[in-house]
Coordinates of C-alpha atoms in Angstrom, one line a residue:
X1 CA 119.6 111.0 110.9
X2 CA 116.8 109.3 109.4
X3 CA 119.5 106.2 108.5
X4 CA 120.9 106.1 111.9
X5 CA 118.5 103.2 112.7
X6 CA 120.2 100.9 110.4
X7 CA 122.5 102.9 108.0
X8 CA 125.4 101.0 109.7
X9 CA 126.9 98.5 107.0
X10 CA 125.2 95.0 109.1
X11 CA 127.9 92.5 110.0
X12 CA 127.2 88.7 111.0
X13 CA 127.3 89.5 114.9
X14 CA 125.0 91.9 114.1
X15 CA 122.1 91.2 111.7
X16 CA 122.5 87.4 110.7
X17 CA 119.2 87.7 110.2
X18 CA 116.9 89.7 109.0
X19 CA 113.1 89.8 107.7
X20 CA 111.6 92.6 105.3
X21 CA 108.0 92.9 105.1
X22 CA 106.7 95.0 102.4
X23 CA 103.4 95.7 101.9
X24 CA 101.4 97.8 98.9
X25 CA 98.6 99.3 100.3
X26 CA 95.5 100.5 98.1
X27 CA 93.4 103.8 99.6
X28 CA 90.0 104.7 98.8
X29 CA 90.5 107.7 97.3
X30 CA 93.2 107.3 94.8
X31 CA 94.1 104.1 92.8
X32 CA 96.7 106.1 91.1
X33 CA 98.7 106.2 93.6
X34 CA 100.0 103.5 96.5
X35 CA 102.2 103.7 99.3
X36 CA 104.8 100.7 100.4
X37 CA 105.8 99.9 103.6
X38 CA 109.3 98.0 104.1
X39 CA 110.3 97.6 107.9
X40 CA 113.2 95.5 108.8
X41 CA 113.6 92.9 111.7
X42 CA 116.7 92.5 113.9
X43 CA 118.4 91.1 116.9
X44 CA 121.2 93.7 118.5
X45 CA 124.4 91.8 119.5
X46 CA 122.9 92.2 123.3
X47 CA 120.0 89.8 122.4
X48 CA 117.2 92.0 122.2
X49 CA 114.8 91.8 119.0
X50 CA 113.6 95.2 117.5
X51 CA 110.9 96.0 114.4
X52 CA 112.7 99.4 112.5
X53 CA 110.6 100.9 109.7
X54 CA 112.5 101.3 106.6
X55 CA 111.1 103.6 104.5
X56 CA 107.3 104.3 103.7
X57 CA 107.5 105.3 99.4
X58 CA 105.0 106.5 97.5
X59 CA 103.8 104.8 94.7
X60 CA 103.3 105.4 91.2
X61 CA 101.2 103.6 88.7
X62 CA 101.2 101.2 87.7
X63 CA 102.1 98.8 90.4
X64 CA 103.8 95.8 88.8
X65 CA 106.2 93.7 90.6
X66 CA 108.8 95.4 88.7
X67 CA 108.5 98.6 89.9
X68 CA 108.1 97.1 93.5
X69 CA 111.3 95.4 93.1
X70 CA 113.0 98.4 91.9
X71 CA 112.0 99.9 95.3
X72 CA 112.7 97.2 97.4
X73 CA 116.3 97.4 96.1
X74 CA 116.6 100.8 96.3
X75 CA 115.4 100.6 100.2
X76 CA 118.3 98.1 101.2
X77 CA 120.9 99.8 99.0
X78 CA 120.2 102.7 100.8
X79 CA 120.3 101.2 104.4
X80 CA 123.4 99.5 103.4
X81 CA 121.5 95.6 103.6
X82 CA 123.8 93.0 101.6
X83 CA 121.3 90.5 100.1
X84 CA 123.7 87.7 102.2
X85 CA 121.8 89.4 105.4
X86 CA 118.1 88.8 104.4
X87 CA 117.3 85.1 105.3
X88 CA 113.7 85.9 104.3
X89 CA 111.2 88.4 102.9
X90 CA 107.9 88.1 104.2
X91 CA 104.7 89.3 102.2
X92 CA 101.3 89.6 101.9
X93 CA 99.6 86.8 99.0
X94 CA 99.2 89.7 96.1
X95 CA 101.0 88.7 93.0
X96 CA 102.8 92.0 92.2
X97 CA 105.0 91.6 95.4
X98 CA 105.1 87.5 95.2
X99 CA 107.0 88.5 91.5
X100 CA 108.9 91.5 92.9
X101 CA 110.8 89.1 95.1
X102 CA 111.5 86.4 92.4
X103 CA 113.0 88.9 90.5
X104 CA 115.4 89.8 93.4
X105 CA 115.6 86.1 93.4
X106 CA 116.2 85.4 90.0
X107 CA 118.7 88.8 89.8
X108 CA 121.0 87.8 92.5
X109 CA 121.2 84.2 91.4
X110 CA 122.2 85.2 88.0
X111 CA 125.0 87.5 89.3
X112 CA 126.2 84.7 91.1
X113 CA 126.2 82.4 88.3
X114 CA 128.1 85.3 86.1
X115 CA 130.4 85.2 88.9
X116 CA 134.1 84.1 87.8
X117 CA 134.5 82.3 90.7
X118 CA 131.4 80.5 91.1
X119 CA 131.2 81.9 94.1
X120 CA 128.2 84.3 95.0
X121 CA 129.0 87.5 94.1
X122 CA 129.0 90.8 96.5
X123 CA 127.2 93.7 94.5
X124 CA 127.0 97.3 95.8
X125 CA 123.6 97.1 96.7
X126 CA 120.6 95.0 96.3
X127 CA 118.6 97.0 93.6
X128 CA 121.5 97.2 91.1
X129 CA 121.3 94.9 88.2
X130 CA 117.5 95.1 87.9
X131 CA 117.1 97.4 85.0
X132 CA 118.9 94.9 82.6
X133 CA 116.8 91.9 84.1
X134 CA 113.6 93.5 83.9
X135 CA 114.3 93.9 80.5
X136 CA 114.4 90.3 79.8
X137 CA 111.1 90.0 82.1
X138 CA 107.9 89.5 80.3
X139 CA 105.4 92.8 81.2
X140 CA 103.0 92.5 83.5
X141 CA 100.8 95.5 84.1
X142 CA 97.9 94.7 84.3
X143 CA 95.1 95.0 87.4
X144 CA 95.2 91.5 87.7
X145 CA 98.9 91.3 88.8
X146 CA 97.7 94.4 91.5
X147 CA 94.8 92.8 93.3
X148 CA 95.4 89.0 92.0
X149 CA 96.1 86.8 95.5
X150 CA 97.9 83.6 95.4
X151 CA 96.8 82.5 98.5
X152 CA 98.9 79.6 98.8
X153 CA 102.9 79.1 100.1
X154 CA 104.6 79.1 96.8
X155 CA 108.0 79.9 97.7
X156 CA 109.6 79.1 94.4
X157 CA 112.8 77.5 96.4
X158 CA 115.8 76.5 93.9
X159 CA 116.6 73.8 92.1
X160 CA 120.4 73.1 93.1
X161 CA 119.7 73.1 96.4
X162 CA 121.3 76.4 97.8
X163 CA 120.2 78.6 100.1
X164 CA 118.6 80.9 98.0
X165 CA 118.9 84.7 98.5
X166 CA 115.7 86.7 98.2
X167 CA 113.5 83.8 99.6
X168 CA 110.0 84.5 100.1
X169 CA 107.6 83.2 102.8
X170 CA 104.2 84.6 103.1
X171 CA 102.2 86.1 106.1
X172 CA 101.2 83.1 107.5
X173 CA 98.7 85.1 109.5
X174 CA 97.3 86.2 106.7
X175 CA 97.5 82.9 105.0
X176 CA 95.5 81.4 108.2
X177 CA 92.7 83.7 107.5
X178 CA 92.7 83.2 103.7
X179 CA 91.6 79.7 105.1
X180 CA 88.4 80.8 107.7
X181 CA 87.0 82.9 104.3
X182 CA 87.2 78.9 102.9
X183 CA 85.2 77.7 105.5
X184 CA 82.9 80.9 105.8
X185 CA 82.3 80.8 102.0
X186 CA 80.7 77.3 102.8
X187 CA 76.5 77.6 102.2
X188 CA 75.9 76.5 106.0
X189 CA 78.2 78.6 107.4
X190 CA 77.7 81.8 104.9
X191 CA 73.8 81.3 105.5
X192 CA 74.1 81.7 109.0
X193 CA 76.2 84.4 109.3
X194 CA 74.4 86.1 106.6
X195 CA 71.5 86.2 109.2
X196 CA 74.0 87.2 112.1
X197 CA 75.0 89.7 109.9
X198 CA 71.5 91.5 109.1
X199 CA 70.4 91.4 112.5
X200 CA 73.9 93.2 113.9
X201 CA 72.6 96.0 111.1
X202 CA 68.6 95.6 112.2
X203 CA 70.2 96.6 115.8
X204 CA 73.2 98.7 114.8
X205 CA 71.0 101.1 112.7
X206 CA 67.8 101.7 115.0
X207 CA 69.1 104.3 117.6
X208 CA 66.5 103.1 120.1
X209 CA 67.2 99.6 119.9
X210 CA 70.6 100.3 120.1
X211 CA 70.5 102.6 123.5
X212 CA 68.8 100.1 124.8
X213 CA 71.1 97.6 124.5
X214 CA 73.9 99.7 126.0
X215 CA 71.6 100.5 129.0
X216 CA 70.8 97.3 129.7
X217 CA 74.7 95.5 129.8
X218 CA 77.2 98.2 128.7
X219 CA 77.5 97.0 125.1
X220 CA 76.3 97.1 121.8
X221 CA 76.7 94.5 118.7
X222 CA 79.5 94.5 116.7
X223 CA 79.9 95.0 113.0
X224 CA 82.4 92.3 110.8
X225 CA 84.8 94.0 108.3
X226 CA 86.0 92.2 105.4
X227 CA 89.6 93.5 106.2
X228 CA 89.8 93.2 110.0
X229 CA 90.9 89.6 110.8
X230 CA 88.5 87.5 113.5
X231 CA 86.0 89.9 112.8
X232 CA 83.1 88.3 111.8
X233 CA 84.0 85.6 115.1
X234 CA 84.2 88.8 117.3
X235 CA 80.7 89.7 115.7
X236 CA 79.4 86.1 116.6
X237 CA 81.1 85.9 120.2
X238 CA 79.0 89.6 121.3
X239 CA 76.0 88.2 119.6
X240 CA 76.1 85.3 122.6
X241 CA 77.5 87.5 124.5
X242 CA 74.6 89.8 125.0
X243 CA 72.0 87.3 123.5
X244 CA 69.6 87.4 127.0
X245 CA 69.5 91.5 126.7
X246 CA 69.2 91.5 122.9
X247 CA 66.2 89.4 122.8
X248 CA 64.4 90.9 125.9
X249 CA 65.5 94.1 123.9
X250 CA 64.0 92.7 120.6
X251 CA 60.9 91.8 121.8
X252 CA 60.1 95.1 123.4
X253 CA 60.4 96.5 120.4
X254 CA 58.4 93.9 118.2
X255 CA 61.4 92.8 116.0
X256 CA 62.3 89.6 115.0
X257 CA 65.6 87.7 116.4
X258 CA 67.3 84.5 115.6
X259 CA 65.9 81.0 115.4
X260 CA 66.9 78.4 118.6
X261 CA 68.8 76.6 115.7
X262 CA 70.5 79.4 114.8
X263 CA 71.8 80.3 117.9
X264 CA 72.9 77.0 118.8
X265 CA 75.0 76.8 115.7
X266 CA 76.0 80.1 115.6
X267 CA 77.9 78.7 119.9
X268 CA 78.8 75.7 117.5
X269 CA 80.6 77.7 115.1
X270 CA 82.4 80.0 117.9
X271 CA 83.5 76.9 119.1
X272 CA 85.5 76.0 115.6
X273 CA 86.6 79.0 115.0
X274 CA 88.2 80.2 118.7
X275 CA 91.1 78.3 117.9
X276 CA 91.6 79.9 114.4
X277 CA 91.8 83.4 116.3
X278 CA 93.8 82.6 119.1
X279 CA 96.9 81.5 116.8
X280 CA 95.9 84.4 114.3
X281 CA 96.6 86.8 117.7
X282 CA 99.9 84.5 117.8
X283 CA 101.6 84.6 114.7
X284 CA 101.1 88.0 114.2
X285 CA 103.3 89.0 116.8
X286 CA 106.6 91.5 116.3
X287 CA 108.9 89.1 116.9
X288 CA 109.6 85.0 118.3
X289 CA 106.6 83.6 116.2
X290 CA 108.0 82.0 113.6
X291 CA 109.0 79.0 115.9
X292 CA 105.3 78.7 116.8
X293 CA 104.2 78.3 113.0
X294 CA 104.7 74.5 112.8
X295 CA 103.1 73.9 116.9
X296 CA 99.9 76.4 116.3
X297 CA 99.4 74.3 112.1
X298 CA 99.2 71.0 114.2
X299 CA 97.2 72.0 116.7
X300 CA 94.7 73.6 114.3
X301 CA 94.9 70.0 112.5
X302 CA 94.4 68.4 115.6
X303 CA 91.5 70.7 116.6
X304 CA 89.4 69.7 113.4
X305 CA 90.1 66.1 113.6
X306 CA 88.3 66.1 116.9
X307 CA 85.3 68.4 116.2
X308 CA 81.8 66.6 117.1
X309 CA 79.2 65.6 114.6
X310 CA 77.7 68.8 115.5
X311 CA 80.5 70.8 113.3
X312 CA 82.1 67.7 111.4
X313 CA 81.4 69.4 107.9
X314 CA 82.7 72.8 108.1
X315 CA 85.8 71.2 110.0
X316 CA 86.8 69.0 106.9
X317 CA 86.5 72.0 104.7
X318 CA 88.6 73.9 107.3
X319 CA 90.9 70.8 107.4
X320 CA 91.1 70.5 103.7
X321 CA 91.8 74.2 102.8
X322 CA 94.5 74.0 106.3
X323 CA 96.8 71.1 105.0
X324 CA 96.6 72.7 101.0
X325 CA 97.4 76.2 102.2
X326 CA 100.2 74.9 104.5
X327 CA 101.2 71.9 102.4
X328 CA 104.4 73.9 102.4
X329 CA 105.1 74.0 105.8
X330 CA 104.4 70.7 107.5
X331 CA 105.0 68.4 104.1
X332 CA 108.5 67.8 103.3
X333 CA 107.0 66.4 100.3
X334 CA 105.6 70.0 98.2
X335 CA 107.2 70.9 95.8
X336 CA 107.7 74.6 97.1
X337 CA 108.3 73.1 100.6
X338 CA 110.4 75.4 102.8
X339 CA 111.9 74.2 106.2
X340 CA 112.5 77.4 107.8
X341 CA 109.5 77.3 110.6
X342 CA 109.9 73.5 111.6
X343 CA 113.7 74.8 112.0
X344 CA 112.8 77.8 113.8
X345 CA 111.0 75.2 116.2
X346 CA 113.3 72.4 116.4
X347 CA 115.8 75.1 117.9
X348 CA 112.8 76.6 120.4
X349 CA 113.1 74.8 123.8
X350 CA 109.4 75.4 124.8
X351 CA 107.9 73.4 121.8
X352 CA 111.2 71.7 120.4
X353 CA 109.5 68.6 121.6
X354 CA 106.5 68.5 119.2
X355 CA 108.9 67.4 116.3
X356 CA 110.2 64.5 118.4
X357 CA 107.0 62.2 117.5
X358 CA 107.0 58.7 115.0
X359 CA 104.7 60.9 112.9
X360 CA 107.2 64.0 112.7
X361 CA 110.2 62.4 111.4
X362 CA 110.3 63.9 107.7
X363 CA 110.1 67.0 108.7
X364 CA 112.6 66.6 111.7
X365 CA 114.7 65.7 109.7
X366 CA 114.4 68.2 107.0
X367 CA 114.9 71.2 109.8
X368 CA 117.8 69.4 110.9
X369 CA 119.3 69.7 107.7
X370 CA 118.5 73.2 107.5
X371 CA 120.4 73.9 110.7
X372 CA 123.1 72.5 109.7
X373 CA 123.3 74.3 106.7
X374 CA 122.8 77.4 108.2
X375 CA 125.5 76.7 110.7
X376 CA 128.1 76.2 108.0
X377 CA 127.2 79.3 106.5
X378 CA 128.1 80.8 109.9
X379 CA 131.1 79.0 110.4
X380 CA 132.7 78.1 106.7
X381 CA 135.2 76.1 108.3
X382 CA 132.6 73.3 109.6
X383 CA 131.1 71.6 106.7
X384 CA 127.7 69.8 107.2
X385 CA 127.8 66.0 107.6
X386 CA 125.0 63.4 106.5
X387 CA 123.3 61.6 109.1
X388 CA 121.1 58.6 109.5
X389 CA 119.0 59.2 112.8
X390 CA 116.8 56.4 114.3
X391 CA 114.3 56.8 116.9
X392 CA 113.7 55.7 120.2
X393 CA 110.8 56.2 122.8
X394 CA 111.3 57.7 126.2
X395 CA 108.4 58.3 128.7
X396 CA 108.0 61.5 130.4
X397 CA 104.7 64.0 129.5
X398 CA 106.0 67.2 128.6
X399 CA 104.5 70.4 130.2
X400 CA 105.3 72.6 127.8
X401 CA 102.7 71.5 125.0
X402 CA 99.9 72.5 127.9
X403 CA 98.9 75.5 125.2
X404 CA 98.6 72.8 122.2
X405 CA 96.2 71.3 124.0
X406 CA 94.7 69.5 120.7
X407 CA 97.7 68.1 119.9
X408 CA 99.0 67.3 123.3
X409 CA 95.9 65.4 123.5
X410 CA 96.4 63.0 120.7
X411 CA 100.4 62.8 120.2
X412 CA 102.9 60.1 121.6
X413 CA 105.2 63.0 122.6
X414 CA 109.0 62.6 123.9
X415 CA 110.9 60.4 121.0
X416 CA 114.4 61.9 120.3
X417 CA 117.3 61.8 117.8
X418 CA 119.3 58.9 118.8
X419 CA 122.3 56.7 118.2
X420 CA 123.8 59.7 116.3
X421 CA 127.6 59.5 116.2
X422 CA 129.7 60.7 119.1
X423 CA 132.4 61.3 116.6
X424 CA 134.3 64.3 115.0
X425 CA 131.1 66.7 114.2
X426 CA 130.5 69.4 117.2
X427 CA 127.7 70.3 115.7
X428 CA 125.7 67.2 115.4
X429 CA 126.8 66.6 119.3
X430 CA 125.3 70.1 120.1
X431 CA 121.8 69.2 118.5
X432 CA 121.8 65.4 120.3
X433 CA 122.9 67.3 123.7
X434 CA 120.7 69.7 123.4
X435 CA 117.7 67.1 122.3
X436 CA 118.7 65.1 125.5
X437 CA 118.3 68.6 127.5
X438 CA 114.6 69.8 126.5
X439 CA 113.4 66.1 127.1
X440 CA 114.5 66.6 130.7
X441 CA 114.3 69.8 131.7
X442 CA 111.5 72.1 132.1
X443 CA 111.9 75.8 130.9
X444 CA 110.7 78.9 132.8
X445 CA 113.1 81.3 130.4
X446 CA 112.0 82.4 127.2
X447 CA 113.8 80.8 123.6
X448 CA 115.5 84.2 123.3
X449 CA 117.1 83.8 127.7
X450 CA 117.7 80.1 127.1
X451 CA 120.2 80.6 124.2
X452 CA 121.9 83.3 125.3
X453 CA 122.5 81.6 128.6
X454 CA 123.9 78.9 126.5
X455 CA 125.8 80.3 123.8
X456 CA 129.4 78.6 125.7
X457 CA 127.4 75.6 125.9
X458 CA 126.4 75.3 122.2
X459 CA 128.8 78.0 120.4
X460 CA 127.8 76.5 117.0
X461 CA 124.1 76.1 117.1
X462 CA 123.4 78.9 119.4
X463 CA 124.0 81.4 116.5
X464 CA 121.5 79.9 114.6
X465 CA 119.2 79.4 116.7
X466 CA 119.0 82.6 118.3
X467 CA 118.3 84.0 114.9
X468 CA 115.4 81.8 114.1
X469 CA 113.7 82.2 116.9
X470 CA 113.3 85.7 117.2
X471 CA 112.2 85.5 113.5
X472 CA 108.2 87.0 113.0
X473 CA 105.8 84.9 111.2
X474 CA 103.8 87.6 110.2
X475 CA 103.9 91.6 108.3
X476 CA 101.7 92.5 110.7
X477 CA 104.1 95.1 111.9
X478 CA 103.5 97.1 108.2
X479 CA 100.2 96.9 108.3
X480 CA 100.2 99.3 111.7
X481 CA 102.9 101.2 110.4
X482 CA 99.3 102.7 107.4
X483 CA 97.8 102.9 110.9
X484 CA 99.6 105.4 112.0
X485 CA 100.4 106.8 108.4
X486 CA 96.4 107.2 108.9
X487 CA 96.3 108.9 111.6
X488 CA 98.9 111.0 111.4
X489 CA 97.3 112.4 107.7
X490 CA 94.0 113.0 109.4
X491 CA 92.4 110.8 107.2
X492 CA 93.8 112.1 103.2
X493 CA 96.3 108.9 103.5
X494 CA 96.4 109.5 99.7
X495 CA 98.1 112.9 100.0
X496 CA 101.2 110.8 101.5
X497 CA 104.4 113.6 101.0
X498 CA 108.1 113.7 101.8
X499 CA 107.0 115.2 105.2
X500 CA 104.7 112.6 106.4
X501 CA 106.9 109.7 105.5
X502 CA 109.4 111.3 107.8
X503 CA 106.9 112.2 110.0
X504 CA 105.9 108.3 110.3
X505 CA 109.8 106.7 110.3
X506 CA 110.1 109.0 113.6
X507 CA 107.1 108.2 115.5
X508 CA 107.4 104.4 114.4
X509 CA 111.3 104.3 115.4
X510 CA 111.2 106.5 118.4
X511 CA 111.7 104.2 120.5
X512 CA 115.4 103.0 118.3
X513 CA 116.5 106.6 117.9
X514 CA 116.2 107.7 121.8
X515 CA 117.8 104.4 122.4

């Protein structure tokens, strides 16, 4: 029973694609022991999108990438995932898991070159193989490879140019924060919230002080947690939320508050930052964010280019750690550059549009291949053609960048694939039709609505691009899955046993299994 969520052999109808997230988590009270969390991403032939934990394992030291890719393996050769179904594995930055999945990688490209074919070969499950590669693999045990964090979008694509199996792409939620702790470990911004930070405790730890607060508005200050992300802006935002009652409060009491200057940078620094947590909140969603990876990295760049005098500083170091972290994303360019996201959005109506500048061609072009790749892999009998695309302006302001409002502000919007050929290739006259349709229309359906409505219309890009755009951006979806693990171990999460990982697969698919 505790397979019937996705025991079922997946077909191409069924679970063309399909993201695991794993994620190795490290408790308090035991670094002997770790739990990881693999939960599976899919969109049911009726068009709906679903999260489905996996399996929650338990842990032994140590916790090399080896032994994370041996249970990785062992996870979709149970459920009865082919590695031809996963399109990508997202993961946190730690180096043990960024190694596990190169040696999935680097196992299933090996089979296929043994192959006597040449073509990829089929194995019984995606953890077989692995013992006599690991072998070959150079030990890594140390702590370093545990706690080290990359940080940075290596996704180690391959050389020949296939479609590698196995290919990583990290949180990019994660990876968005990984760039405020940049900017916050800058001496003007780390000063100040250093004094944020010890009033918030000055306050938090005088009971009297502290009722007083809540007496006077409702609220009390709030503390920043190096683990919870936006924290330290939530802390900053309630400190000028409540900044009239906590100084009438403070000088009842005879204690000391912040400086004017402070508190006008501290509104300055809000004011960088809100953006930062409002695509954070974005990307991290279950499902249909991976479309909005490329939109919300441009508006964030646009953002920053704008910033007053007031902020300029912080805002280069912001833009500087932005385009390095992301280099592989929006720069056709990088050497580890994956095309999967500005894909993902070329194929979502609502922000298809933001690809379509002068300044976006490279990496128009580079999802368009993509897509066309992908769609001969879902139809072998249509072969990708090369195409040279030229550009021309139309004018009509799209309404559907209203949310970007950065980069609506600044971008010459509307410029579409052209003068592509009318000829043979159905596929290349799908994309130009359905450029020519998102310039003219205006869209009041979700991505997901639109290209099920239009599957007759597009039969060949449809597939595709109703699996990229219900893709996730994020492993955010693990990380609640210890939440409840938490919870539901009253607090001795390093006591995990057989019971409560079948304790959390029911209450996390519930929903599946009634279903």
């Amino acid at each position: 029973m505790l397979g019937s969520v996705v025991a079922t052999p997946p077909s191409l109808t069924w679970f063309r694609v399909i993201d695991i997230s794993e994620r190795e988590k490290r408790w308090k009270l035991s670094r002997e022991e770790k739990q990881l969390g693999g939960s599976v991403h899919r969109r049911t032939e009726g068009g709906q999108v679903h999260h489905a934990l996996l399996n929650l394992h338990r842990i032994e030291h140590p916790h090399t990438g080896e032994c994370i890719a041996r249970c990785i393996g062992e996870t979709l050769e149970a459920r009865g995932i082919g590695e031809d179904k996963v399109l990508l594995i997202v993961t946190d930055n730690g180096s043990n898991i960024v190694k596990a999945v190169r040696l999935l990688r680097d196992r299933s490209q090996k089979q296929s070159k043994e192959s006597p074919d040449g073509s990829r070969a089929q194995p019984g499950g995606a953890g077989d193989g692995l013992d006599e590669l690991w072998v070959e693999s150079e030990s890594e045990e140390t702590d370093e490879e545990e706690i080290g964090e990359t940080g940075n979008l290596e996704l180690n694509l391959p050389d020949d140019g296939e479609n590698s199996k196995f290919q990583r792409m990290p949180c990019l939620a994660h990876t968005l924060q990984l760039t405020l702790k940049d900017a916050i470990k800058h001496p003007n911004a780390d000063v100040l919230i250093s004094r944020a930070r010890k009033l918030v405790h000055a306050v938090r730890k005088s009971s009297v002080a502290n009722e007083a607060i809540i007496k006077k508005c409702g609220k009390t200050l709030v503390r920043d947690c190096s683990t919870r992300w936006n924290s330290t802006l939530d802390m900053l935002r309630r400190l000028l939320e409540i900044r009239t009652e906590l100084n009438q409060v403070l000088e009842e009491l005879g204690m000391d508050t912040l400086l004017t200057s402070d508190w006008a940078k501290i509104e300055n620094l809000v004011k960088l930052l809100d953006p930062f947590a409002i695509h954070t909140d974005q990307l991290q969603g279950d499902s249909q964010s991976l479309s909005h990876v490329v939109p919300c990295l441009l508006n964030l760049e646009a953002h920053l280019l704008t910033t007053t005098a007031a902020g300029k500083q912080l805002a280069q170091v912001l833009l500087k750690s932005l385009r390095e972290r992301f280099a592989a994303i929006l720069s056709p360019d990088s050497p580890h550059f994956d095309a999967t996201p500005a894909a993902a959005c070329l194929l979502d109506p609502s922000v298809s549009l933001i690809l379509q500048t002068p300044d976006m061609v490279p990496l128009r072009r580079a999802a368009q291949s993509l897509v066309e790749t992908l769609a001969a892999q879902y139809n072998p009998a249509t072969a990708p053609q090369d195409v040279t695309a030229t550009q021309n302006a139309v004018d009509s302001p799209p309404t559907v960048l209203q949310k970007y409002r950065f980069l609506a502000s600044r971008m010459e919007v509307n410029v579409s694939l052209t003068n592509q050929p009318d000829g043979t290739d159905s596929l290349l006259t799908e994309m130009k039709k359905y450029v020519d349709d998102i310039k003219q229309s205006v869209f009041n359906e979700t991505p997901l609505q639109f290209w099920r409505s239009k599957e007759a219309v597009y039969p060949k890009l449809a597939p595709v691009a109703l699996d990229l755009v219900s893709a996730p951006a994020s492993q955010a979806f693990v990380e609640r899955i210890f939440s409840v693990c938490g919870l539901l171990s009253s607090g001795l999460r390093n006591r995990t046993t057989t019971s409560l990982e079948q304790r959390v697969f029911l209450k996390i698919n519930k929903k599946l299994l009634i279903d």
